[in-house]
Amino acid sequence: MSTPEKPKGPASYFPSIEKKYGQPIAHWLALLQSCKDMKHMELVAWLKSEHGMGHGHANAIVAHWMASHK
């Protein structure tokens, strides 16, 4: 029996982000869609200031979102 592979990269933060902030990752990705003209660090700063997210969690969500919207 094989063990499911653990997520790597930014996705490895997703379980703790969902637990800490009480919203699914899809919620945060949808919010970023409304700010699609902002740069990476602007999005990180926005998640931190407007939603009280820590830097590492905000950076992980933004990195994942930007990689999937190239």
PDB file of C-alpha atoms in Angstrom:
ATOM      1  CA  MET A   1       0.000   0.000   0.000  1.00  0.00           C
ATOM      2  CA  SER A   2       1.456   3.368  -0.971  1.00  0.00           C
ATOM      3  CA  THR A   3       1.158   6.552   1.029  1.00  0.00           C
ATOM      4  CA  PRO A   4      -0.316   9.545  -0.781  1.00  0.00           C
ATOM      5  CA  GLU A   5       2.353  12.037  -1.770  1.00  0.00           C
ATOM      6  CA  LYS A   6       2.494  15.149   0.359  1.00  0.00           C
ATOM      7  CA  PRO A   7       2.052  18.410  -1.529  1.00  0.00           C
ATOM      8  CA  LYS A   8       5.231  20.265  -2.321  1.00  0.00           C
ATOM      9  CA  GLY A   9       5.990  23.931  -2.778  1.00  0.00           C
ATOM     10  CA  PRO A  10       3.339  26.527  -1.969  1.00  0.00           C
ATOM     11  CA  ALA A  11       0.572  23.896  -1.804  1.00  0.00           C
ATOM     12  CA  SER A  12       2.243  22.387   1.267  1.00  0.00           C
ATOM     13  CA  TYR A  13       0.968  25.410   3.223  1.00  0.00           C
ATOM     14  CA  PHE A  14      -2.667  24.995   2.157  1.00  0.00           C
ATOM     15  CA  PRO A  15      -3.917  22.758   5.014  1.00  0.00           C
ATOM     16  CA  SER A  16      -2.573  25.145   7.658  1.00  0.00           C
ATOM     17  CA  ILE A  17      -3.885  28.199   5.766  1.00  0.00           C
ATOM     18  CA  GLU A  18      -7.375  26.703   5.625  1.00  0.00           C
ATOM     19  CA  LYS A  19      -7.248  25.785   9.310  1.00  0.00           C
ATOM     20  CA  LYS A  20      -5.895  29.147  10.499  1.00  0.00           C
ATOM     21  CA  TYR A  21      -8.091  31.470   8.411  1.00  0.00           C
ATOM     22  CA  GLY A  22     -11.226  29.314   8.160  1.00  0.00           C
ATOM     23  CA  GLN A  23     -11.628  29.601   4.402  1.00  0.00           C
ATOM     24  CA  PRO A  24     -10.871  27.118   1.616  1.00  0.00           C
ATOM     25  CA  ILE A  25      -7.982  27.911  -0.716  1.00  0.00           C
ATOM     26  CA  ALA A  26     -10.523  28.488  -3.500  1.00  0.00           C
ATOM     27  CA  HIS A  27     -11.787  31.510  -1.526  1.00  0.00           C
ATOM     28  CA  TRP A  28      -8.340  33.113  -1.466  1.00  0.00           C
ATOM     29  CA  LEU A  29      -7.675  32.330  -5.127  1.00  0.00           C
ATOM     30  CA  ALA A  30     -10.990  33.939  -6.087  1.00  0.00           C
ATOM     31  CA  LEU A  31     -10.044  37.072  -4.149  1.00  0.00           C
ATOM     32  CA  LEU A  32      -6.746  37.251  -6.017  1.00  0.00           C
ATOM     33  CA  GLN A  33      -8.602  37.037  -9.328  1.00  0.00           C
ATOM     34  CA  SER A  34     -10.178  40.399  -8.537  1.00  0.00           C
ATOM     35  CA  CYS A  35      -6.688  41.908  -8.153  1.00  0.00           C
ATOM     36  CA  LYS A  36      -5.103  40.338 -11.224  1.00  0.00           C
ATOM     37  CA  ASP A  37      -3.331  43.539 -12.326  1.00  0.00           C
ATOM     38  CA  MET A  38      -1.251  43.703  -9.130  1.00  0.00           C
ATOM     39  CA  LYS A  39       2.311  42.376  -8.863  1.00  0.00           C
ATOM     40  CA  HIS A  40       3.362  39.487  -6.618  1.00  0.00           C
ATOM     41  CA  MET A  41       4.517  41.522  -3.623  1.00  0.00           C
ATOM     42  CA  GLU A  42       1.564  43.901  -3.948  1.00  0.00           C
ATOM     43  CA  LEU A  43      -0.767  40.913  -3.665  1.00  0.00           C
ATOM     44  CA  VAL A  44       1.152  39.576  -0.664  1.00  0.00           C
ATOM     45  CA  ALA A  45       0.947  42.981   1.037  1.00  0.00           C
ATOM     46  CA  TRP A  46      -2.786  43.179   0.252  1.00  0.00           C
ATOM     47  CA  LEU A  47      -3.518  39.767   1.794  1.00  0.00           C
ATOM     48  CA  LYS A  48      -1.509  40.757   4.861  1.00  0.00           C
ATOM     49  CA  SER A  49      -3.088  44.186   5.369  1.00  0.00           C
ATOM     50  CA  GLU A  50      -6.676  43.502   4.306  1.00  0.00           C
ATOM     51  CA  HIS A  51      -7.070  39.931   5.533  1.00  0.00           C
ATOM     52  CA  GLY A  52      -4.562  39.640   8.399  1.00  0.00           C
ATOM     53  CA  MET A  53      -2.623  36.864   6.725  1.00  0.00           C
ATOM     54  CA  GLY A  54       0.966  36.092   7.685  1.00  0.00           C
ATOM     55  CA  HIS A  55       3.705  36.715   5.133  1.00  0.00           C
ATOM     56  CA  GLY A  56       4.520  33.048   4.469  1.00  0.00           C
ATOM     57  CA  HIS A  57       0.899  32.063   3.966  1.00  0.00           C
ATOM     58  CA  ALA A  58       0.166  35.066   1.748  1.00  0.00           C
ATOM     59  CA  ASN A  59       3.292  34.414  -0.312  1.00  0.00           C
ATOM     60  CA  ALA A  60       2.373  30.732  -0.775  1.00  0.00           C
ATOM     61  CA  ILE A  61      -1.127  31.541  -2.040  1.00  0.00           C
ATOM     62  CA  VAL A  62       0.121  34.276  -4.385  1.00  0.00           C
ATOM     63  CA  ALA A  63       2.942  32.068  -5.741  1.00  0.00           C
ATOM     64  CA  HIS A  64       0.486  29.242  -6.439  1.00  0.00           C
ATOM     65  CA  TRP A  65      -2.046  31.595  -8.040  1.00  0.00           C
ATOM     66  CA  MET A  66       0.535  33.301 -10.249  1.00  0.00           C
ATOM     67  CA  ALA A  67       2.016  29.974 -11.400  1.00  0.00           C
ATOM     68  CA  SER A  68      -1.413  28.794 -12.476  1.00  0.00           C
ATOM     69  CA  HIS A  69      -2.223  32.053 -14.328  1.00  0.00           C
ATOM     70  CA  LYS A  70       0.798  32.437 -16.585  1.00  0.00           C
TER      71      LYS A  70
END
